[in-house]
Short mmCIF file of C-alpha atoms in Angstrom, two decimals:
data_model
loop_
_atom_site.label_atom_id
_atom_site.label_comp_id
_atom_site.label_asym_id
_atom_site.label_seq_id
_atom_site.Cartn_x
_atom_site.Cartn_y
_atom_site.Cartn_z
CA UNK A 225 -28.76 -6.31 5.34
CA UNK A 226 -29.74 -9.65 4.48
CA UNK A 227 -27.02 -12.08 2.84
CA UNK A 228 -28.23 -11.45 -0.63
CA UNK A 229 -27.77 -7.62 -0.40
CA UNK A 230 -24.13 -7.85 0.70
CA UNK A 231 -23.48 -10.28 -2.14
CA UNK A 232 -24.93 -8.20 -4.69
CA UNK A 233 -23.14 -5.16 -3.01
CA UNK A 234 -19.53 -6.98 -3.10
CA UNK A 235 -20.25 -7.75 -6.99
CA UNK A 236 -20.87 -3.75 -7.57
CA UNK A 237 -17.87 -2.92 -5.57
CA UNK A 238 -15.59 -5.42 -7.52
CA UNK A 239 -16.90 -4.33 -10.68
CA UNK A 240 -16.13 -0.75 -9.72
CA UNK A 241 -12.70 -1.81 -8.57
CA UNK A 242 -11.63 -3.63 -11.60
CA UNK A 243 -12.94 -0.51 -13.73
CA UNK A 244 -10.95 2.06 -12.03
CA UNK A 245 -8.20 0.16 -10.53
CA UNK A 246 -8.40 2.26 -7.24
CA UNK A 247 -7.61 0.88 -4.19
CA UNK A 248 -10.22 -1.72 -2.34
CA UNK A 249 -10.99 0.60 0.53
CA UNK A 250 -11.84 3.84 -2.02
CA UNK A 251 -14.07 1.70 -3.87
CA UNK A 252 -16.20 0.33 -0.62
CA UNK A 253 -16.29 3.73 0.72
CA UNK A 254 -17.45 5.12 -2.43
CA UNK A 255 -20.10 2.56 -2.39
CA UNK A 256 -20.86 3.22 1.33
CA UNK A 257 -21.87 7.01 0.62
CA UNK A 258 -24.61 6.00 -1.17
CA UNK A 259 -25.82 2.76 0.98
CA UNK A 260 -26.55 4.88 4.53
CA UNK A 261 -28.56 1.88 5.32
CA UNK A 262 -25.53 -0.43 5.48
CA UNK A 263 -24.36 -0.64 9.33
CA UNK A 264 -20.83 -1.64 10.70
CA UNK A 265 -21.22 -5.25 10.53
CA UNK A 266 -22.83 -4.98 6.85
CA UNK A 267 -19.91 -3.01 5.97
CA UNK A 268 -17.06 -5.23 7.26
CA UNK A 269 -18.74 -8.29 5.73
CA UNK A 270 -19.15 -6.98 2.29
CA UNK A 271 -15.25 -5.81 2.65
CA UNK A 272 -14.47 -9.68 3.89
CA UNK A 273 -16.04 -11.04 0.92
CA UNK A 274 -14.48 -8.77 -1.56
CA UNK A 275 -10.82 -9.44 -0.04
CA UNK A 276 -11.46 -13.12 -0.24
CA UNK A 277 -12.84 -12.95 -3.78
CA UNK A 278 -9.69 -10.91 -4.58
CA UNK A 279 -7.44 -13.49 -2.90
CA UNK A 280 -8.35 -16.08 -5.55
CA UNK A 281 -9.71 -13.99 -8.40
CA UNK A 282 -8.27 -15.78 -11.04
CA UNK A 283 -8.78 -19.22 -10.32
CA UNK A 284 -11.97 -18.46 -9.53
CA UNK A 285 -12.94 -17.18 -12.90
CA UNK A 286 -11.50 -20.16 -14.48
CA UNK A 287 -13.10 -22.47 -12.36
CA UNK A 288 -16.52 -20.81 -13.82
CA UNK A 289 -15.04 -19.95 -16.98
CA UNK A 290 -16.01 -16.38 -16.65
CA UNK A 291 -13.99 -13.40 -16.19
CA UNK A 292 -16.95 -11.20 -14.88
CA UNK A 293 -16.78 -10.13 -10.84
CA UNK A 294 -20.26 -11.73 -10.57
CA UNK A 295 -18.65 -15.12 -11.51
CA UNK A 296 -15.98 -14.92 -9.06
CA UNK A 297 -18.05 -14.08 -6.22
CA UNK A 298 -20.48 -17.03 -6.83
CA UNK A 299 -17.55 -19.25 -7.36
CA UNK A 300 -16.49 -18.29 -3.87
CA UNK A 301 -19.77 -18.95 -1.99
CA UNK A 302 -19.78 -22.25 -3.62
CA UNK A 303 -15.69 -23.09 -2.99
CA UNK A 304 -15.09 -21.65 0.01
CA UNK A 305 -18.25 -20.52 2.24
CA UNK A 306 -19.61 -23.92 1.56
CA UNK A 307 -22.75 -23.21 -0.38
CA UNK A 308 -24.55 -25.74 -2.36
CA UNK A 309 -25.83 -24.57 -5.76
CA UNK A 310 -29.53 -24.27 -4.97
CA UNK A 311 -28.76 -22.06 -2.01
CA UNK A 312 -26.80 -19.82 -4.21
CA UNK A 313 -29.67 -19.55 -6.86
CA UNK A 314 -32.15 -18.86 -4.28
CA UNK A 315 -29.81 -16.22 -2.60
CA UNK A 316 -29.44 -14.56 -5.88
CA UNK A 317 -32.85 -14.50 -6.98
CA UNK A 318 -34.43 -13.02 -3.67
CA UNK A 319 -36.24 -9.80 -4.25
CA UNK A 320 -35.22 -6.80 -4.23
CA UNK A 321 -31.72 -7.07 -3.18
CA UNK A 322 -30.23 -10.22 -4.42
CA UNK A 323 -27.94 -9.83 -7.41
CA UNK A 324 -30.11 -11.63 -9.88
CA UNK A 325 -31.47 -14.89 -10.67
CA UNK A 326 -28.90 -16.99 -12.14
CA UNK A 327 -28.61 -18.14 -15.61
CA UNK A 328 -28.67 -21.98 -16.95
CA UNK A 329 -24.71 -21.43 -17.42
CA UNK A 330 -24.07 -20.18 -14.01
CA UNK A 331 -26.15 -22.58 -12.19
CA UNK A 332 -24.65 -25.50 -14.43
CA UNK A 333 -21.10 -24.40 -13.55
CA UNK A 334 -21.83 -23.94 -10.13
CA UNK A 335 -23.09 -27.78 -9.61
CA UNK A 336 -19.94 -28.79 -10.83
CA UNK A 337 -17.55 -27.26 -8.92
CA UNK A 338 -15.97 -28.76 -5.84
CA UNK A 339 -12.47 -28.58 -4.08
CA UNK A 340 -10.02 -29.13 -5.38
CA UNK A 341 -10.90 -27.68 -8.94
CA UNK A 342 -11.56 -29.68 -11.48
CA UNK A 343 -8.70 -31.67 -13.20
CA UNK A 344 -8.99 -29.32 -16.22
CA UNK A 345 -7.35 -26.53 -14.42
CA UNK A 346 -4.25 -27.87 -14.06
CA UNK A 347 -3.49 -27.32 -17.43
CA UNK A 348 -3.88 -23.50 -16.83
CA UNK A 349 -0.94 -21.20 -16.50
CA UNK A 350 0.63 -20.92 -12.90
CA UNK A 351 -0.69 -17.27 -12.38
CA UNK A 352 -4.36 -18.30 -12.86
CA UNK A 353 -4.04 -21.40 -10.56
CA UNK A 354 -2.01 -19.67 -7.78
CA UNK A 355 -3.75 -16.01 -8.56
CA UNK A 356 -1.15 -13.48 -9.39
CA UNK A 357 -0.71 -11.12 -12.67
CA UNK A 358 0.40 -13.16 -15.56
CA UNK A 359 3.09 -10.79 -16.33
CA UNK A 360 4.85 -11.53 -13.29
CA UNK A 361 5.38 -15.21 -14.17
CA UNK A 362 8.83 -15.36 -14.87
CA UNK A 363 9.40 -13.41 -11.87
CA UNK A 364 7.62 -15.59 -9.35
CA UNK A 365 9.19 -18.72 -10.93
CA UNK A 366 12.33 -17.01 -10.81
CA UNK A 367 12.07 -16.69 -7.05
CA UNK A 368 10.43 -20.24 -6.22
CA UNK A 369 11.32 -22.58 -9.20
CA UNK A 370 9.18 -25.61 -9.01
CA UNK A 371 7.49 -24.15 -5.75
CA UNK A 372 5.91 -21.36 -7.74
CA UNK A 373 2.29 -22.61 -7.65
CA UNK A 374 2.83 -23.81 -4.00
CA UNK A 375 4.34 -20.64 -2.67
CA UNK A 376 1.43 -18.28 -4.38
CA UNK A 377 -1.13 -20.31 -3.08
CA UNK A 378 -0.15 -19.64 0.66
CA UNK A 379 -0.59 -15.75 -0.61
CA UNK A 380 -4.20 -16.63 -0.90
CA UNK A 381 -4.86 -17.39 2.51
CA UNK A 382 -6.22 -15.01 5.63
CA UNK A 383 -3.27 -13.79 7.56
CA UNK A 384 -2.84 -14.26 11.17
CA UNK A 385 -2.82 -11.50 13.60
CA UNK A 386 0.77 -11.00 15.06
CA UNK A 387 1.84 -8.95 17.91
CA UNK A 388 5.14 -7.53 19.37
CA UNK A 389 5.58 -7.99 23.28
CA UNK A 390 7.00 -4.68 24.26
CA UNK A 391 9.85 -5.72 27.06
CA UNK A 392 10.22 -1.71 27.65
CA UNK A 393 7.09 -1.75 29.40
CA UNK A 394 6.52 -5.40 31.00
CA UNK A 395 7.45 -8.68 30.36
CA UNK A 396 6.38 -11.03 27.86
CA UNK A 397 4.47 -13.18 30.32
CA UNK A 398 2.83 -10.66 31.70
CA UNK A 399 1.76 -9.11 28.30
CA UNK A 400 0.77 -12.39 26.89
CA UNK A 401 -1.75 -13.09 30.35
CA UNK A 402 -3.25 -9.78 29.59
CA UNK A 403 -4.07 -11.05 25.62
CA UNK A 404 -6.09 -13.66 26.59
CA UNK A 405 -9.07 -12.32 26.05
CA UNK A 406 -8.45 -11.77 22.26
CA UNK A 407 -7.16 -15.52 22.24
CA UNK A 408 -3.32 -15.15 21.32
CA UNK A 409 -1.16 -17.74 22.02
CA UNK A 410 2.87 -17.44 21.98
CA UNK A 411 3.89 -17.30 18.29
CA UNK A 412 6.94 -19.35 16.56
CA UNK A 413 10.25 -18.30 15.93
CA UNK A 414 10.30 -15.07 18.49
CA UNK A 415 9.96 -14.90 22.38
CA UNK A 416 8.57 -11.73 22.16
CA UNK A 417 5.88 -12.42 19.66
CA UNK A 418 2.39 -13.92 20.19
CA UNK A 419 -0.46 -14.83 17.70
CA UNK A 420 -4.10 -14.64 16.90
CA UNK A 421 -4.86 -17.13 14.60
CA UNK A 422 -6.54 -15.92 11.33
CA UNK A 423 -10.18 -15.76 11.71
CA UNK A 424 -12.70 -17.52 9.13
CA UNK A 425 -14.56 -15.77 6.69
CA UNK A 426 -17.86 -15.21 8.82
CA UNK A 427 -15.73 -13.94 11.93
CA UNK A 428 -14.62 -10.60 12.79
CA UNK A 429 -11.21 -10.39 13.82
CA UNK A 430 -10.84 -9.19 17.41
CA UNK A 431 -10.01 -5.40 17.86
CA UNK A 432 -6.75 -5.32 19.63
CA UNK A 433 -6.21 -1.54 19.34
CA UNK A 434 -8.82 -1.10 21.99
CA UNK A 435 -7.52 -3.36 24.77
CA UNK A 436 -5.94 -1.95 27.69
CA UNK A 437 -2.58 -4.11 27.13
CA UNK A 438 -2.34 -2.15 23.78
CA UNK A 439 -3.32 1.23 25.15
CA UNK A 440 -0.56 0.63 28.12
CA UNK A 441 2.09 -0.08 25.28
CA UNK A 442 2.34 -3.39 26.47
CA UNK A 443 1.69 -4.93 22.85
CA UNK A 444 1.92 -3.47 19.25
CA UNK A 445 0.44 -5.40 16.22
CA UNK A 446 3.23 -6.39 13.91
CA UNK A 447 3.91 -9.32 11.42
CA UNK A 448 5.99 -12.09 12.76
CA UNK A 449 8.27 -11.65 9.55
CA UNK A 450 8.90 -7.58 10.26
CA UNK A 451 9.92 -8.85 14.24
CA UNK A 452 12.42 -11.43 12.54
CA UNK A 453 13.56 -8.45 10.28
CA UNK A 454 14.20 -6.24 13.31
CA UNK A 455 16.11 -9.10 14.83
CA UNK A 456 18.47 -9.24 12.07
CA UNK A 457 20.02 -6.00 13.56
CA UNK A 458 21.78 -8.25 16.01
CA UNK A 459 23.03 -7.14 19.51
CA UNK A 460 22.53 -2.94 19.70
CA UNK A 461 22.44 -2.55 23.20
CA UNK A 462 24.33 1.06 23.88
CA UNK A 463 24.63 0.98 19.84
CA UNK A 464 24.15 4.07 17.02
CA UNK A 465 21.31 2.93 14.97
CA UNK A 466 19.54 4.49 12.24
CA UNK A 467 16.03 3.69 10.76
CA UNK A 468 16.70 5.08 7.06
CA UNK A 469 13.29 4.36 5.72
CA UNK A 470 11.05 4.64 9.26
CA UNK A 471 7.80 5.29 7.79
CA UNK A 472 5.17 5.09 10.63
CA UNK A 473 7.86 3.43 12.99
CA UNK A 474 6.61 -0.37 13.34
CA UNK A 475 10.43 -1.54 13.00
CA UNK A 476 11.75 1.63 14.85
CA UNK A 477 10.04 0.80 17.57
CA UNK A 478 11.32 -2.88 17.54
CA UNK A 479 14.39 -1.79 17.20
CA UNK A 480 13.86 0.52 20.26
CA UNK A 481 12.72 -2.51 22.49
CA UNK A 482 15.86 -4.51 21.24
CA UNK A 483 18.26 -1.70 22.54
CA UNK A 484 16.35 -1.49 25.79
CA UNK A 485 16.88 2.34 26.31
CA UNK A 486 20.73 1.94 25.96
CA UNK A 487 22.54 3.72 22.80
CA UNK A 488 21.15 6.10 20.26
CA UNK A 489 18.25 5.26 17.79
CA UNK A 490 17.45 7.57 15.32
CA UNK A 491 14.46 7.61 12.91
CA UNK A 492 14.54 9.09 9.43
CA UNK A 493 12.24 9.20 6.41
CA UNK A 494 12.52 11.53 3.03
CA UNK A 495 8.46 11.79 3.42
CA UNK A 496 7.86 13.81 7.07
CA UNK A 497 4.26 13.02 6.74
CA UNK A 498 4.83 9.34 7.17
CA UNK A 499 6.49 9.97 10.21
CA UNK A 500 4.11 11.80 11.98
CA UNK A 501 2.42 8.73 13.80
CA UNK A 502 5.90 7.63 15.21
CA UNK A 503 5.89 10.49 17.90
CA UNK A 504 2.71 9.26 19.50
CA UNK A 505 3.50 5.32 19.13
CA UNK A 506 7.06 6.03 20.53
CA UNK A 507 5.67 7.90 23.62
CA UNK A 508 3.18 5.18 24.41
CA UNK A 509 5.98 2.43 23.96
CA UNK A 510 8.17 3.86 26.18
CA UNK A 511 10.98 4.48 23.60
CA UNK A 512 13.09 7.20 25.30
CA UNK A 513 16.33 7.13 23.56
CA UNK A 514 14.86 7.99 19.79
CA UNK A 515 15.40 11.28 17.81
CA UNK A 516 12.88 11.85 15.07
CA UNK A 517 15.07 13.16 12.43
CA UNK A 518 12.57 15.64 10.17
CA UNK A 519 13.81 15.85 6.35
CA UNK A 520 12.24 19.31 6.52
CA UNK A 521 13.84 20.73 9.21
CA UNK A 522 16.95 18.38 10.40
CA UNK A 523 18.90 18.10 7.38
CA UNK A 524 22.20 19.00 9.63
CA UNK A 525 21.20 16.65 12.02
CA UNK A 526 20.98 13.73 9.33
CA UNK A 527 24.23 14.90 7.94
CA UNK A 528 26.00 14.81 11.46
CA UNK A 529 25.49 11.20 11.23
CA UNK A 530 27.78 10.20 8.43
CA UNK A 531 30.05 7.36 8.99
CA UNK A 532 28.69 7.24 12.28
CA UNK A 533 26.35 4.52 12.99
CA UNK A 534 26.64 0.75 14.01
CA UNK A 535 23.55 -0.20 12.17
CA UNK A 536 21.68 1.27 9.37
CA UNK A 537 18.29 -0.43 8.86
CA UNK A 538 16.83 0.00 5.44
CA UNK A 539 13.30 -1.08 5.10
CA UNK A 540 13.03 0.03 1.50
CA UNK A 541 10.19 1.24 -0.40
CA UNK A 542 8.67 -1.91 -2.29
CA UNK A 543 5.89 -3.36 -4.31
CA UNK A 544 4.55 -4.72 -1.24
CA UNK A 545 4.07 -8.35 -2.79
CA UNK A 546 5.06 -10.07 0.22
CA UNK A 547 1.38 -8.71 1.88
CA UNK A 548 -0.94 -10.13 -0.83
CA UNK A 549 -2.58 -11.76 1.90
CA UNK A 550 -3.56 -8.95 3.96
CA UNK A 551 -4.00 -6.47 0.94
CA UNK A 552 -4.90 -9.14 -1.99
CA UNK A 553 -6.20 -5.63 -4.24
CA UNK A 554 -2.68 -4.73 -4.47
CA UNK A 555 -1.31 -7.26 -6.75
CA UNK A 556 -3.69 -6.76 -9.00
CA UNK A 557 -3.32 -3.14 -9.30
CA UNK A 558 0.70 -3.61 -9.57
CA UNK A 559 2.09 -2.80 -13.10
CA UNK A 560 5.61 -3.08 -14.39
CA UNK A 561 6.04 0.56 -14.72
CA UNK A 562 5.38 0.67 -10.76
CA UNK A 563 7.99 -2.26 -10.22
CA UNK A 564 10.49 -0.32 -12.18
CA UNK A 565 9.92 2.83 -9.75
CA UNK A 566 10.22 0.76 -6.59
CA UNK A 567 13.66 -0.63 -8.21
CA UNK A 568 15.12 2.96 -8.87
CA UNK A 569 14.04 3.65 -5.06
CA UNK A 570 15.45 0.44 -3.75
CA UNK A 571 19.01 1.78 -5.58
CA UNK A 572 19.00 5.03 -4.09
CA UNK A 573 17.57 4.22 -0.87
CA UNK A 574 20.94 2.07 -0.62
CA UNK A 575 23.25 4.77 -1.59
CA UNK A 576 22.11 7.21 0.41
CA UNK A 577 21.98 4.69 3.63
CA UNK A 578 25.38 3.23 3.06
CA UNK A 579 26.98 6.89 4.06
CA UNK A 580 26.14 6.60 7.51
CA UNK A 581 27.34 3.23 8.15
CA UNK A 582 30.73 3.40 10.38
CA UNK A 583 33.67 1.28 9.18
CA UNK A 584 32.73 -2.58 10.48
CA UNK A 585 29.29 -1.69 10.77
CA UNK A 586 26.53 -3.08 9.28
CA UNK A 587 23.64 -2.38 6.90
CA UNK A 588 20.57 -4.35 6.94
CA UNK A 589 18.35 -4.28 3.69
CA UNK A 590 14.59 -5.27 4.22
CA UNK A 591 11.55 -5.29 1.81
CA UNK A 592 8.10 -6.90 2.39
CA UNK A 593 8.44 -8.37 -1.33
CA UNK A 594 9.53 -11.67 -2.50
CA UNK A 595 10.66 -10.56 -5.81
CA UNK A 596 14.26 -10.99 -6.86
CA UNK A 597 14.31 -7.56 -8.76
CA UNK A 598 14.02 -5.98 -5.69
CA UNK A 599 16.46 -7.96 -3.49
CA UNK A 600 19.20 -9.87 -4.77
CA UNK A 601 19.29 -8.07 -7.80
CA UNK A 602 19.49 -4.62 -6.10
CA UNK A 603 22.30 -6.10 -3.62
CA UNK A 604 24.21 -7.23 -6.24
CA UNK A 605 24.30 -3.88 -7.76
CA UNK A 606 25.26 -2.40 -4.83
CA UNK A 607 28.09 -4.52 -3.93
CA UNK A 608 29.45 -3.87 -7.44
CA UNK A 609 29.42 -0.14 -6.74
CA UNK A 610 30.84 -0.68 -2.97
CA UNK A 611 33.23 -3.20 -2.67
CA UNK A 612 33.64 -2.31 0.94
CA UNK A 613 30.44 -3.96 1.98
CA UNK A 614 30.12 -7.84 1.74
CA UNK A 615 27.19 -9.87 2.51
CA UNK A 616 27.08 -11.75 5.84
CA UNK A 617 24.82 -14.30 7.21
CA UNK A 618 21.71 -12.93 8.54
CA UNK A 619 20.85 -15.47 10.73
CA UNK A 620 23.96 -15.38 12.66
CA UNK A 621 22.84 -11.55 13.69
CA UNK A 622 19.60 -13.08 14.46
CA UNK A 623 20.65 -15.45 16.88
CA UNK A 624 22.92 -12.42 18.09
CA UNK A 625 19.68 -10.53 19.08
CA UNK A 626 18.85 -13.12 21.79
CA UNK A 627 15.12 -12.93 20.27
CA UNK A 628 15.29 -16.48 18.41
CA UNK A 629 13.19 -19.37 20.51
CA UNK A 630 15.39 -22.69 20.79
CA UNK A 631 15.09 -24.57 17.21
CA UNK A 632 14.05 -21.33 15.26
CA UNK A 633 17.40 -21.15 13.62
CA UNK A 634 17.27 -24.44 12.59
CA UNK A 635 13.77 -23.89 10.88
CA UNK A 636 14.83 -20.39 9.43
CA UNK A 637 17.62 -21.85 7.81
CA UNK A 638 15.19 -23.73 5.28
CA UNK A 639 14.40 -19.82 4.00
CA UNK A 640 18.03 -18.85 3.34
CA UNK A 641 19.55 -17.79 0.22
CA UNK A 642 22.63 -18.71 -1.33
CA UNK A 643 24.24 -15.57 -0.01
CA UNK A 644 22.86 -16.10 3.47
CA UNK A 645 19.86 -13.65 3.58
CA UNK A 646 16.47 -15.19 4.41
CA UNK A 647 13.35 -15.16 2.31
CA UNK A 648 10.14 -15.78 4.12
CA UNK A 649 6.84 -16.72 2.97
CA UNK A 650 3.54 -17.69 4.15
CA UNK A 651 4.20 -21.21 3.18
CA UNK A 652 7.64 -21.57 4.90
CA UNK A 653 7.12 -19.42 7.84
CA UNK A 654 3.42 -18.57 8.07
CA UNK A 655 4.38 -14.88 7.90
CA UNK A 656 4.15 -12.09 5.11
CA UNK A 657 6.70 -12.24 2.41
CA UNK A 658 10.09 -10.63 3.58
CA UNK A 659 13.49 -10.79 2.33
CA UNK A 660 16.15 -9.70 4.83
CA UNK A 661 19.79 -9.32 4.41
CA UNK A 662 22.86 -7.82 6.47
CA UNK A 663 25.87 -6.15 4.64
CA UNK A 664 29.00 -5.34 6.49
CA UNK A 665 31.18 -2.72 5.64
CA UNK A 666 34.84 -3.42 5.60
#
């Protein structure tokens, strides 16, 4: 496909997404079924353009003073792909596959656009300037205060590709050497982390999952913030550890590596389907001290763990607001009703998971959300119901894990909340948004 056809396809897909509010992948798949002529490179380019537009959907519309998907795509081509207005006009008018000739208003709007946006956008609400749903303005400002605009603008950038180097299979140096072909370099904060810089809009991300190092179990794709969350478990060699909301097992595997094959690691999720990938992932990663507790068949086994765990890790269900860099479509699909459901699930997860923490054991609470409604508010409610649990400084336990680089603790201290938890963000740590807190049972 020529570029004109890709642009036209992106507009059609975004119009469908906004009409139905389905996941973007669904809208792209539905379009692709009627566009058999589109090859893999075409679909990747179209998907990338759609994601880039959704990252900045509201500010692009404000710049064009036009709420349509077409206007947002045209503004993105001008501002972030660097095309001149005349080039966009020629592309749009290209027959038969272009999106259609520009109107005089569209051409005039494009001719005036430049970065930064014209001064008039400074009067727009912060949700328009920083590209997030308007109903979340009070929540965003509550979490970030005067830094709200800068923090949320950072959530509109493309994300790096972070990797965890699996010390159960090889040394970090050897794993890093094997990643030279995909351009990986040591990541900040964590000794066993590597990073591939975010590709530009006209580049394809390297396919890490097909390289020998991945197939050998030497590396896992995992955001650096997620790796820091696992490190909050602290020194857990020879410990009894329960990953209570294990899902596909990314943090389970990180905990297993931290345990070094000692102690006993349990993985549980109330949805057995989410646990299925973990069986093969654990085998490839060499995690041999893992017992997967299936909710359908192992209820007695789960009950036997009550009051016995040194650490219970709760990667709670959440809105995923911290992953907006990677999944920008989800921020436009999020509703107040969905947030309310996640809050209920978080309260339930905390109440249930706490039963397994032994006296003087720890509960690690993690979300990939920056919203205080899902974080501080949940822990405050939990602490009111369970006075035998108290907050302890998360950074102390991260340092005890032995995974932090020199100087990492001082840098991460800037992310601390008043209760000693950590709120990581793309602006502060160049990670996904994470909230990480440790509660200790007296």
